CSV table of C-alpha atoms in Angstrom, one decimal:
chain,number,residue,atom,x,y,z
R,1,MET,CA,39.4,-5.3,-6.0
R,2,GLY,CA,39.3,-8.1,-4.4
R,3,ILE,CA,42.3,-9.6,-5.8
R,4,LEU,CA,43.6,-6.4,-4.6
R,5,LEU,CA,43.1,-7.7,-1.4
R,6,VAL,CA,44.9,-10.8,-1.7
R,7,ARG,CA,47.6,-9.5,-2.4
R,8,ILE,CA,47.9,-7.4,0.4
R,9,ASP,CA,49.8,-9.1,3.1
R,10,ASP,CA,49.8,-7.1,5.9
R,11,PRO,CA,46.3,-7.3,7.5
R,12,ILE,CA,46.2,-4.4,9.4
R,13,GLN,CA,46.5,-2.7,5.2
R,14,ARG,CA,44.4,-5.3,4.0
R,15,ASN,CA,41.1,-4.2,6.6
R,16,TRP,CA,41.8,-0.3,6.3
R,17,ASN,CA,41.2,-1.6,2.7
R,18,LEU,CA,38.5,-3.3,3.1
R,19,ALA,CA,37.0,-0.3,5.1
R,20,GLY,CA,37.9,1.5,2.2
R,21,ASN,CA,36.2,0.2,-0.7
R,22,ALA,CA,32.9,0.2,1.6
R,23,ILE,CA,33.2,4.0,2.2
R,24,VAL,CA,33.8,4.5,-1.5
R,25,LEU,CA,31.1,1.7,-2.7
R,26,PHE,CA,28.5,3.8,-0.2
R,27,SER,CA,29.2,7.3,-0.5
R,28,PHE,CA,28.5,6.4,-4.7
R,29,ARG,CA,25.3,4.5,-4.4
R,30,PHE,CA,24.2,7.6,-2.1
R,31,ILE,CA,25.1,10.0,-4.5
R,32,GLN,CA,23.3,8.3,-7.6
R,33,THR,CA,20.1,7.6,-5.8
R,34,PHE,CA,19.9,11.6,-5.2
R,35,LEU,CA,21.3,12.3,-8.1
R,36,ARG,CA,19.4,9.3,-10.3
R,37,PHE,CA,22.4,9.1,-13.2
R,38,PRO,CA,22.9,7.5,-15.0
R,39,GLU,CA,19.3,9.2,-16.9
R,40,SER,CA,18.9,6.2,-19.5
R,41,LEU,CA,19.3,4.3,-15.5
R,42,TYR,CA,17.1,5.8,-14.2
R,43,GLN,CA,14.5,6.1,-17.4
R,44,LEU,CA,13.5,2.5,-17.1
R,45,GLU,CA,10.9,0.9,-15.3
R,46,LEU,CA,12.7,-0.8,-12.6
R,47,PHE,CA,14.6,1.8,-11.1
R,48,SER,CA,10.7,4.2,-10.8
R,49,PRO,CA,8.5,3.9,-7.7
R,50,LEU,CA,5.7,2.7,-9.7
R,51,GLN,CA,6.8,-1.6,-8.2
R,52,PHE,CA,8.6,-0.7,-4.8
R,53,ALA,CA,8.8,2.3,-3.2
R,54,ASN,CA,10.4,3.1,0.7
R,55,SER,CA,12.2,6.0,1.4
R,56,ASP,CA,14.1,8.3,0.0
R,57,LEU,CA,17.6,5.9,0.4
R,58,LEU,CA,14.8,3.7,-1.0
R,59,PRO,CA,13.1,5.0,-4.0
R,60,SER,CA,12.7,2.1,-6.8
R,61,LEU,CA,13.2,-1.7,-6.9
R,62,GLY,CA,16.0,-1.3,-8.5
R,63,ASP,CA,17.6,0.7,-6.4
R,64,LEU,CA,17.3,-1.6,-3.8
R,65,LEU,CA,18.8,-4.6,-6.0
R,66,LEU,CA,21.8,-1.6,-6.6
R,67,ASN,CA,22.7,-1.7,-2.4
R,68,THR,CA,21.4,-5.4,-2.1
R,69,ILE,CA,24.8,-6.4,-5.0
R,70,VAL,CA,26.8,-3.9,-3.6
R,71,ILE,CA,25.7,-5.0,0.0
R,72,THR,CA,26.6,-8.5,-0.3
R,73,TYR,CA,29.7,-8.2,-2.1
R,74,LEU,CA,31.4,-6.2,0.9
R,75,ILE,CA,30.2,-9.2,3.2
R,76,ILE,CA,31.6,-11.8,1.0
R,77,GLN,CA,35.3,-9.6,0.7
R,78,PHE,CA,34.9,-9.2,4.7
R,79,ASN,CA,34.0,-13.2,4.8
R,80,ALA,CA,37.8,-14.1,3.0
R,81,HIS,CA,39.7,-10.9,3.6
R,82,PHE,CA,39.3,-9.2,6.8
R,83,THR,CA,41.0,-10.4,10.4
R,84,PHE,CA,39.8,-9.7,14.5
R,85,PRO,CA,42.2,-7.6,16.1
R,86,GLU,CA,42.5,-10.8,18.5
R,87,GLN,CA,42.8,-13.0,15.2
R,88,ASN,CA,46.0,-10.9,14.3
R,89,LYS,CA,47.7,-10.4,17.2
R,90,GLY,CA,46.7,-14.8,17.8
R,91,ARG,CA,45.2,-14.4,21.3
R,92,ARG,CA,42.5,-16.4,23.0
R,93,ASN,CA,40.0,-15.6,25.8
R,94,ASN,CA,37.7,-18.3,26.9
R,95,GLY,CA,35.8,-15.1,28.6
R,96,PHE,CA,33.2,-12.3,27.1
R,97,ASN,CA,35.3,-8.7,25.4
R,98,PHE,CA,34.2,-5.9,23.3
R,99,MET,CA,34.4,-7.5,20.3
R,100,HIS,CA,32.2,-10.3,21.0
R,101,LEU,CA,29.2,-8.0,22.0
R,102,PHE,CA,31.0,-5.2,19.8
R,103,SER,CA,30.1,-8.6,16.3
R,104,MET,CA,27.0,-9.6,18.0
R,105,LEU,CA,25.3,-6.6,17.6
R,106,VAL,CA,26.5,-5.4,14.3
R,107,LEU,CA,25.1,-9.0,13.1
R,108,CYS,CA,21.6,-8.7,14.7
R,109,SER,CA,21.2,-5.4,13.4
R,110,TYR,CA,22.4,-6.7,9.7
R,111,PHE,CA,19.5,-9.3,10.0
R,112,LEU,CA,16.7,-6.9,11.2
R,113,TYR,CA,18.1,-4.9,8.0
R,114,THR,CA,17.1,-7.9,6.1
R,115,HIS,CA,13.8,-9.1,8.1
R,116,HIS,CA,13.2,-5.0,7.3
R,117,ILE,CA,14.1,-5.4,3.3
R,118,PHE,CA,11.8,-8.4,3.1
R,119,LYS,CA,8.8,-6.8,4.9
R,120,SER,CA,9.4,-3.9,2.9
R,121,ILE,CA,9.3,-5.7,-0.5
R,122,ILE,CA,5.8,-6.8,0.0
R,123,ILE,CA,3.7,-4.3,1.9
R,124,ASN,CA,5.8,-1.3,-0.3
R,125,SER,CA,5.7,-2.4,-3.1
R,126,SER,CA,2.8,-3.9,-6.0
R,127,ILE,CA,4.5,-6.7,-6.9
R,128,SER,CA,3.2,-10.8,-5.7
R,129,PHE,CA,5.4,-13.4,-4.4
R,130,GLU,CA,2.7,-15.5,-3.5
R,131,ALA,CA,3.7,-18.6,-5.7
R,132,PHE,CA,0.5,-20.6,-5.7
R,133,LYS,CA,-1.1,-17.2,-8.5
R,134,ILE,CA,0.9,-18.5,-11.3
R,135,THR,CA,-0.5,-15.4,-13.2
R,136,GLY,CA,0.4,-13.4,-10.2
R,137,LEU,CA,4.4,-13.3,-11.3
R,138,SER,CA,6.1,-10.8,-13.0
R,139,LEU,CA,9.8,-10.6,-13.5
R,140,TYR,CA,9.7,-8.2,-10.2
R,141,SER,CA,8.6,-11.3,-8.0
R,142,PHE,CA,11.9,-13.3,-9.5
R,143,ILE,CA,14.3,-8.9,-8.4
R,144,GLY,CA,12.8,-9.4,-6.0
R,145,LEU,CA,13.4,-13.2,-4.8
R,146,VAL,CA,17.1,-12.0,-6.2
R,147,ILE,CA,17.3,-9.4,-4.1
R,148,VAL,CA,16.1,-11.4,-0.3
R,149,GLY,CA,18.3,-14.9,-1.5
R,150,LEU,CA,20.9,-12.0,-1.5
R,151,GLN,CA,20.5,-10.6,1.6
R,152,PHE,CA,19.9,-14.0,4.0
R,153,ALA,CA,23.2,-15.2,1.8
R,154,SER,CA,25.1,-12.1,3.0
R,155,LEU,CA,23.5,-12.3,6.3
R,156,ILE,CA,25.2,-16.5,6.2
R,157,PHE,CA,28.3,-15.5,5.3
R,158,LEU,CA,28.2,-12.7,7.8
R,159,ILE,CA,27.3,-15.4,10.8
R,160,ASP,CA,30.3,-17.6,9.8
R,161,LYS,CA,32.8,-14.7,9.7
R,162,ILE,CA,31.9,-13.6,13.3
R,163,ALA,CA,31.4,-17.1,14.1
R,164,ASN,CA,36.0,-17.2,13.9
R,165,VAL,CA,35.2,-14.6,17.0
R,166,TYR,CA,33.4,-17.2,18.7
R,167,LYS,CA,34.1,-20.7,18.4
R,168,PRO,CA,36.8,-20.3,21.8
R,169,LEU,CA,33.3,-19.4,24.0
R,170,ALA,CA,31.7,-22.7,25.1
R,171,ILE,CA,27.8,-23.0,23.8
R,172,GLU,CA,26.2,-22.0,26.0
R,173,LYS,CA,27.9,-18.1,26.5
R,174,LYS,CA,27.7,-17.6,22.9
R,175,ILE,CA,23.5,-18.5,23.7
R,176,ALA,CA,23.3,-16.1,26.1
R,177,LEU,CA,24.8,-13.5,24.4
R,178,PHE,CA,23.1,-14.3,21.6
R,179,THR,CA,19.8,-14.4,24.0
R,180,SER,CA,20.6,-10.7,26.0
R,181,VAL,CA,21.4,-8.4,22.4
R,182,VAL,CA,18.6,-9.9,20.3
R,183,ILE,CA,16.2,-8.8,23.5
R,184,VAL,CA,17.5,-5.4,24.0
R,185,LEU,CA,17.1,-4.7,20.1
R,186,VAL,CA,14.1,-5.1,19.7
R,187,LEU,CA,12.4,-4.3,22.7
R,188,ALA,CA,14.7,-1.0,21.9
R,189,LEU,CA,13.2,-1.2,18.3
R,190,SER,CA,9.6,-1.5,19.2
R,191,PHE,CA,9.5,2.0,20.7
R,192,THR,CA,9.3,3.2,17.2
R,193,GLY,CA,6.8,1.0,16.3
R,194,PHE,CA,9.5,-1.1,15.0
R,195,ARG,CA,8.5,-5.4,15.2
R,196,ILE,CA,9.5,-8.7,14.5
R,197,SER,CA,7.4,-12.0,14.8
R,198,SER,CA,8.7,-15.0,16.9
R,199,TYR,CA,8.7,-17.4,13.9
R,200,SER,CA,11.5,-15.1,12.2
R,201,ILE,CA,13.5,-13.7,15.6
R,202,LEU,CA,13.1,-18.4,15.9
R,203,TYR,CA,15.4,-19.3,12.1
R,204,PHE,CA,17.5,-16.2,12.9
R,205,PHE,CA,18.3,-18.6,16.6
R,206,LEU,CA,18.8,-22.1,14.2
R,207,ILE,CA,21.1,-20.9,11.2
R,208,PHE,CA,22.7,-18.8,13.7
R,209,ILE,CA,23.8,-22.4,16.4
R,210,PHE,CA,23.8,-24.4,13.3
R,211,LEU,CA,26.2,-22.4,12.2
R,212,MET,CA,28.2,-21.4,15.6
R,213,LEU,CA,28.5,-25.5,16.0
R,214,ILE,CA,29.3,-26.9,12.3
R,215,ARG,CA,32.3,-24.0,12.4
R,216,GLN,CA,33.3,-26.2,16.2
R,217,LYS,CA,33.8,-28.3,14.0
R,218,ARG,CA,34.7,-27.6,10.6
R,219,ASP,CA,37.4,-24.2,8.5
R,220,ASN,CA,34.4,-23.5,6.0
R,221,LEU,CA,31.8,-24.5,5.2
R,222,GLN,CA,32.3,-25.8,1.3
R,223,ASN,CA,29.9,-28.7,2.4
R,224,TYR,CA,26.3,-30.0,-0.3
R,225,SER,CA,24.6,-31.5,3.3
R,226,ILE,CA,25.7,-28.4,4.7
R,227,ILE,CA,24.5,-25.6,2.3
R,228,VAL,CA,21.7,-28.5,1.0
R,229,ILE,CA,20.2,-27.3,5.2
R,230,LEU,CA,19.9,-24.1,5.2
R,231,ILE,CA,18.7,-24.0,2.0
R,232,LEU,CA,15.9,-25.6,3.7
R,233,LEU,CA,15.6,-23.4,6.5
R,234,PHE,CA,15.7,-20.2,4.6
R,235,SER,CA,13.1,-21.9,2.7
R,236,VAL,CA,10.8,-23.1,5.1
R,237,TYR,CA,11.5,-19.3,6.3
R,238,SER,CA,10.4,-18.1,3.6
R,239,VAL,CA,8.0,-19.6,2.7
R,240,ILE,CA,6.0,-18.8,5.8
R,241,PHE,CA,6.8,-15.7,6.3
R,242,ILE,CA,6.2,-14.7,2.2
R,243,THR,CA,2.1,-16.7,3.9
R,244,LYS,CA,2.1,-14.0,6.9
R,245,THR,CA,3.5,-10.2,5.4
R,246,THR,CA,1.4,-11.1,2.3
R,247,GLU,CA,-2.3,-11.7,4.4
R,248,THR,CA,-1.2,-8.4,6.3
R,249,LYS,CA,-0.7,-6.7,3.0
R,250,GLU,CA,-4.0,-7.9,2.0
R,251,ARG,CA,-5.8,-6.1,5.3
R,252,GLN,CA,-4.5,-2.4,5.1
R,253,ASP,CA,-5.2,-2.8,1.3
R,254,MET,CA,-8.6,-4.0,2.5
R,255,ALA,CA,-9.3,-1.6,5.1
R,256,ILE,CA,-7.9,1.0,2.9
R,257,LEU,CA,-10.9,0.4,-0.4
R,258,ALA,CA,-13.5,0.5,2.1
R,259,GLU,CA,-12.1,3.7,3.6
R,260,ASN,CA,-11.5,4.5,-0.3
R,261,ILE,CA,-15.5,3.4,-1.1
R,262,ALA,CA,-16.4,4.8,1.4
R,263,ASN,CA,-15.5,8.2,0.1
R,264,GLU,CA,-16.1,7.1,-3.2
R,265,HIS,CA,-16.3,8.9,-6.5
R,266,ASP,CA,-17.1,8.7,-10.0
R,267,PRO,CA,-14.8,9.5,-12.7
R,268,VAL,CA,-16.9,8.5,-15.7
R,269,ALA,CA,-20.0,11.0,-14.1
R,270,GLU,CA,-17.5,13.7,-12.9
R,271,LEU,CA,-16.4,13.7,-16.6
R,272,LEU,CA,-20.1,13.8,-18.0
R,273,LEU,CA,-20.3,16.6,-15.9
R,274,GLU,CA,-17.9,18.5,-17.1
R,275,ASP,CA,-19.1,18.3,-21.0
R,276,MET,CA,-22.4,18.7,-19.5
R,277,THR,CA,-22.0,22.4,-17.7
R,278,LEU,CA,-20.5,23.8,-20.5
R,279,LYS,CA,-23.6,22.8,-22.5
R,280,MET,CA,-26.8,24.1,-19.1
R,281,ARG,CA,-24.8,27.1,-19.6
R,282,LYS,CA,-26.1,28.1,-23.0
R,283,ASP,CA,-29.4,25.9,-22.6
R,284,SER,CA,-31.5,28.8,-24.0
R,285,VAL,CA,-35.1,26.4,-24.0
R,286,LEU,CA,-34.1,25.3,-20.4
R,287,ALA,CA,-33.9,28.7,-19.8
R,288,ASP,CA,-37.5,29.0,-21.1
R,289,MET,CA,-38.4,26.1,-19.2
R,290,LEU,CA,-37.7,27.5,-16.2
R,291,PHE,CA,-38.9,31.4,-16.2
R,292,ASN,CA,-42.1,29.8,-18.1
R,293,MET,CA,-44.9,29.1,-15.1
R,294,ASN,CA,-47.0,27.3,-17.4
R,295,VAL,CA,-43.8,24.6,-18.1
R,296,SER,CA,-44.5,21.8,-15.2
R,297,TYR,CA,-42.2,20.2,-13.2
R,298,GLN,CA,-43.0,17.2,-15.0
R,299,GLN,CA,-42.4,18.7,-18.3
R,300,ILE,CA,-39.2,19.8,-17.3
R,301,THR,CA,-38.3,17.0,-15.6
R,302,LYS,CA,-39.1,15.0,-19.0
R,303,TYR,CA,-36.4,17.6,-21.4
R,304,LEU,CA,-33.1,16.8,-18.9
R,305,GLN,CA,-33.9,13.3,-19.2
R,306,ASN,CA,-33.4,13.0,-22.2
R,307,TYR,CA,-31.1,15.7,-23.2
R,308,TYR,CA,-29.0,15.4,-20.4
R,309,PHE,CA,-29.5,12.4,-17.6
R,310,LYS,CA,-29.3,9.2,-20.5
R,311,GLY,CA,-26.7,6.3,-21.3
R,312,TYR,CA,-24.0,6.6,-18.4
R,313,MET,CA,-26.0,9.3,-16.4
R,314,SER,CA,-29.2,7.0,-16.2
R,315,LYS,CA,-27.5,5.2,-13.7
R,316,TYR,CA,-28.6,8.0,-11.1
R,317,ASN,CA,-31.4,8.9,-9.7
R,318,PHE,CA,-31.8,12.7,-9.8
R,319,GLN,CA,-34.3,15.6,-8.9
R,320,PHE,CA,-34.1,19.5,-9.2
R,321,PHE,CA,-35.2,22.5,-8.1
R,322,ASP,CA,-35.7,25.3,-9.8
R,323,CYS,CA,-36.3,28.8,-7.2
R,324,LYS,CA,-35.9,33.0,-7.3
R,325,PRO,CA,-33.2,34.3,-4.9
R,326,ARG,CA,-36.6,34.9,-2.5
R,327,ASP,CA,-38.5,31.4,-2.5
R,328,SER,CA,-39.1,29.1,0.0
R,329,VAL,CA,-39.2,25.3,-1.2
R,330,ILE,CA,-40.5,22.8,0.8
R,331,PHE,CA,-37.6,20.5,1.6
R,332,ASP,CA,-37.9,16.7,3.1
R,333,VAL,CA,-35.0,16.6,6.2
R,334,PRO,CA,-35.8,14.5,7.2
R,335,GLU,CA,-39.6,16.1,7.8
R,336,LYS,CA,-41.3,17.8,5.4
R,337,VAL,CA,-40.0,21.9,5.7
R,338,LEU,CA,-40.3,25.4,4.4
R,339,MET,CA,-37.2,27.0,4.2
R,340,PRO,CA,-35.7,29.2,1.7
R,341,CYS,CA,-34.0,27.9,-1.5
R,342,TYR,CA,-30.9,29.7,-2.3
R,343,PRO,CA,-29.1,29.7,1.0
R,344,PHE,CA,-30.5,26.4,1.6
R,345,PHE,CA,-27.9,25.0,-1.3
R,346,ASP,CA,-25.5,27.7,-0.2
R,347,ASP,CA,-25.3,26.0,3.8
R,348,LEU,CA,-24.9,22.2,1.8
R,349,ILE,CA,-22.1,23.6,-0.5
R,350,GLU,CA,-20.0,25.4,2.4
R,351,SER,CA,-20.6,22.0,4.8
R,352,LYS,CA,-20.7,18.9,2.4
R,353,GLY,CA,-19.8,20.3,-1.0
R,354,MET,CA,-16.4,19.8,-3.5
R,355,HIS,CA,-16.4,21.8,-6.2
R,356,LEU,CA,-16.1,19.2,-9.1
R,357,PRO,CA,-13.6,21.4,-11.7
R,358,LYS,CA,-14.9,22.9,-14.8
R,359,SER,CA,-18.2,22.1,-13.8
R,360,ASN,CA,-21.4,23.4,-11.8
R,361,PHE,CA,-20.9,20.0,-10.0
R,362,TYR,CA,-20.2,19.2,-6.6
R,363,TYR,CA,-19.7,16.6,-5.5
R,364,ILE,CA,-22.3,16.0,-2.3
R,365,ASP,CA,-20.7,13.8,0.8
R,366,ASN,CA,-23.6,12.7,2.6
R,367,ILE,CA,-22.0,9.4,3.9
R,368,ASN,CA,-25.8,8.1,3.0
R,369,GLY,CA,-23.5,4.8,1.5
R,370,ARG,CA,-23.9,6.3,-2.5
R,371,ILE,CA,-22.8,8.6,-4.4
R,372,ASN,CA,-24.5,12.2,-5.0
R,373,TYR,CA,-23.9,15.2,-6.8
R,374,LEU,CA,-25.4,18.6,-6.7
R,375,GLY,CA,-25.0,21.0,-9.8
R,376,LYS,CA,-26.7,25.5,-9.2
R,377,PHE,CA,-26.9,26.7,-12.8
R,378,THR,CA,-27.8,30.5,-12.7
R,379,TYR,CA,-30.4,31.7,-16.2
R,380,GLU,CA,-31.4,35.6,-15.8
R,381,ASN,CA,-33.4,37.0,-18.5
R,382,GLU,CA,-35.9,41.0,-18.5
R,383,THR,CA,-37.6,40.1,-15.3
R,384,GLY,CA,-34.4,39.0,-12.8
R,385,GLU,CA,-33.1,35.4,-12.1
R,386,ILE,CA,-34.1,32.1,-11.9
R,387,SER,CA,-31.8,29.3,-10.7
R,388,ILE,CA,-32.3,25.4,-10.9
R,389,PHE,CA,-30.2,22.8,-8.3
R,390,ILE,CA,-30.5,19.2,-9.7
R,391,GLU,CA,-29.5,16.2,-6.7
R,392,LEU,CA,-27.7,13.0,-8.7
R,393,GLU,CA,-27.5,10.4,-6.3
R,394,SER,CA,-26.2,6.9,-7.8
R,395,GLN,CA,-29.4,4.6,-7.4
R,396,LEU,CA,-29.3,1.5,-5.3
R,397,LEU,CA,-27.3,-2.3,-5.8
R,398,THR,CA,-25.9,-0.5,-9.3
R,399,GLU,CA,-22.2,-2.3,-10.0
R,400,ASN,CA,-20.2,0.5,-12.4
R,401,LEU,CA,-20.6,-1.7,-14.4
R,402,GLY,CA,-22.0,-2.3,-18.9
R,403,TYR,CA,-21.1,0.5,-20.1
R,404,PRO,CA,-19.1,0.2,-23.5
R,405,GLU,CA,-15.3,1.1,-21.6
R,406,LEU,CA,-13.8,1.7,-25.2
R,407,LEU,CA,-15.9,5.3,-25.9
R,408,LEU,CA,-13.7,5.9,-22.6
R,409,ASP,CA,-11.0,7.8,-22.2
R,410,GLU,CA,-8.0,5.0,-20.3
R,411,ASN,CA,-7.8,7.6,-17.0
R,412,PHE,CA,-11.8,6.4,-16.3
R,413,ARG,CA,-11.8,3.2,-16.8
R,414,GLU,CA,-12.3,0.8,-13.9
R,415,LYS,CA,-9.0,0.5,-11.2
R,416,PRO,CA,-7.5,-3.3,-12.2
R,417,TYR,CA,-7.2,-3.9,-8.7
R,418,LEU,CA,-10.4,-3.9,-8.3
R,419,SER,CA,-10.3,-6.8,-10.1
R,420,GLU,CA,-8.7,-9.0,-7.2
R,421,TYR,CA,-11.5,-7.5,-4.3
R,422,SER,CA,-16.1,-7.9,-4.0
R,423,TYR,CA,-17.8,-4.6,-2.3
R,424,ALA,CA,-21.0,-4.4,-0.8
R,425,LYS,CA,-22.6,-0.6,0.9
R,426,TYR,CA,-24.9,-0.9,3.6
R,427,HIS,CA,-27.3,1.7,4.8
R,428,ASP,CA,-29.4,1.3,7.9
R,429,ASN,CA,-28.8,-2.0,7.5
R,430,LEU,CA,-30.0,-2.8,4.0
R,431,LEU,CA,-27.9,-3.8,0.7
R,432,ILE,CA,-27.9,-0.6,-1.3
R,433,SER,CA,-25.3,-1.1,-3.6
R,434,LYS,CA,-22.3,-4.2,-4.4
R,435,PHE,CA,-18.8,-4.6,-7.1
R,436,GLY,CA,-18.1,-7.8,-7.8
R,437,ASN,CA,-18.4,-11.6,-7.8
R,438,PHE,CA,-19.1,-12.8,-4.2
R,439,HIS,CA,-23.2,-13.1,-3.0
R,440,TYR,CA,-23.8,-10.6,-0.5
R,441,SER,CA,-26.4,-11.3,2.0
R,442,LEU,CA,-28.8,-8.3,1.9
R,443,ASN,CA,-29.3,-7.6,5.6
R,444,ARG,CA,-25.7,-6.2,7.3
R,445,ASN,CA,-26.8,-8.0,10.7
R,446,ILE,CA,-25.2,-11.3,9.0
R,447,TYR,CA,-22.1,-9.7,9.3
R,448,GLY,CA,-22.0,-9.5,13.6
R,449,GLU,CA,-21.3,-6.5,15.5
R,450,LYS,CA,-20.6,-2.2,14.3
R,451,ASN,CA,-18.8,-1.7,18.2
R,452,LYS,CA,-15.5,-2.0,16.3
R,453,GLU,CA,-14.7,1.3,13.4
R,454,TYR,CA,-12.4,-2.6,11.5
R,455,ILE,CA,-13.8,-6.3,11.6
R,456,PHE,CA,-11.2,-9.0,9.9
R,457,LEU,CA,-13.6,-12.0,9.9
R,458,ARG,CA,-13.9,-15.5,7.7
R,459,PHE,CA,-17.6,-15.5,6.1
R,460,ASP,CA,-19.0,-18.5,3.1
R,461,GLY,CA,-15.0,-19.5,3.2
R,462,TYR,CA,-13.6,-15.8,2.8
R,463,ASP,CA,-12.4,-13.4,5.0
R,464,HIS,CA,-14.0,-10.1,4.8
R,465,LEU,CA,-13.7,-6.6,6.0
R,466,ILE,CA,-16.2,-5.0,7.7
R,467,TYR,CA,-16.0,-0.8,8.2
R,468,ASN,CA,-18.4,1.0,9.9
R,469,ILE,CA,-17.9,4.4,8.9
R,470,ASN,CA,-20.8,5.2,11.6
R,471,GLU,CA,-24.2,3.9,13.1
R,472,ARG,CA,-26.2,4.5,9.9
R,473,ASN,CA,-23.3,2.9,7.1
R,474,THR,CA,-21.3,0.0,6.5
R,475,ILE,CA,-18.6,-0.9,3.6
R,476,ASN,CA,-17.9,-5.4,3.5
R,477,THR,CA,-14.9,-5.6,2.0
R,478,GLU,CA,-13.4,-9.5,0.6
C-alpha cells in the first residue's frame, strides 16, 4: 500500500488515498472487533479479556495490539507521504493559522490517547510490567511493552511530520501554542474525570521541543545520537510511569481486597454445607434426639460435632437452638432476653441473611469481622414439628490454611492473588483473624486514626491500607 502511494505523483490524490486507507482499515478493525472473526484467532487467550480489557472497542490485549499496529502503520504512511496544503501551495507564513492550531490539537489529542493506553494496559490488566519482579513477567508483559513502544514510536513520527508545519515559526511561538493547547485540553478533560501527571506533560514537552529544534536544522531523524536521546527519554519516562501507575493499581487492588474481605464468604464451607444439608434433612437420629426430652443439649452437641462439624468445619464455633413454633428462647442480644424463637430467627434471616443455593443455610452479614452462617432444619412426627437453628461463626485467628487442597475442587482452592498480600481483621480494636506472612499487632490502635474510611500508611517497611468499615471493625491489608 505504501508503494502504491509513492507512485502517485499528485499530492492531493495521495492525501485522499491516505484518508481512504485509514477509513478502510479502521472500518475493518471495527467490524472485526464486534463480529470477532476469524473465530480461531479470537479463541486464543491473547484475545480474551483474561489478560486485559478496557472497553467494547478494546476488549482484549490482542485487539489492542492489532489497533496499535494499524495506527502505527497509518502514521508512518502519513509521515512519509502526506503533503500539507501549506507545503503544496509553496506558502510560508511566520504567523499562526488554522493549520497550526488544528495540527497541534491532533498532536496533543494523540499524546493523551497514548497516555490513556499506557495507563490502561497497567490498570486494567493482570499483567506485570515491573522488571524487578522477574517471576511475574510473561509473554503478555512483552506484548504490552511492544504496544507501548509502538504507541510512542508513532507519536515521534507524528511530531516529526507536524514539525514541518511549524518550521517557519519562532521557537517561542511554538512553545506558546503548545502550552495553550495542552492546558485547554487537560482542563476540558478534567471535567470528565481524566487525569494526567505533570511528569507526563513534561515528557511530552521535552520530546516536542527536542524534535522541533532538530527539524529546524535537519530534514530527517536518521541520526544515531538523535535516536539514542529519544530512547533514553522514553526509557526514563516509562520506568517512572510504570512505577507510579503500578503503585496506584496496587492501592486500588488493596481497597478491593479489603472490601471483599469485609464481605468474605468461605466457598469451601459453603460447598460442605450444601452436602451437609442433604444428610441433615434425612437424619432420623437427630430428629429423634430433638423430640426426646430426656436427651440433653450436650448430647446433641456431641452428636453434631462427631457427625457434621469435624474436619474442615471444626474451624467454626457452633451452637444450636431447638424449639417448637410457640416456644420462646433466651437470647444474648446483647443482654439476655426472652424472645419467641421462630420470629427471632426469621427476622434475622430476613434482615441479614443470604440464602446459600441447594442448602438450608444462610450467610449472615453480622459485620463482626468473622464469617457467620445460620442453618434451619425442621422435623415432624405425630406430636408436631420441631426446628433446630444452627449458628456457625469462624474462630479467632484462623488463617483458612492447612486443609488438604488436593481434596478440594479446583474452584474452591485459595485464590492465587491472595498470596501477594497479607491482611488482618480487627473487631473492637482486637485482632480476630489474619492471613499471610506479615506479623500484625494484636491491637488495632497502633495503626493510627479511625476518622477516615480508607487510610494508606507506611508501617514496618510495608505499605498498608486501613479500611475502617465502621467504629468497631477494621480491615488492614498489606
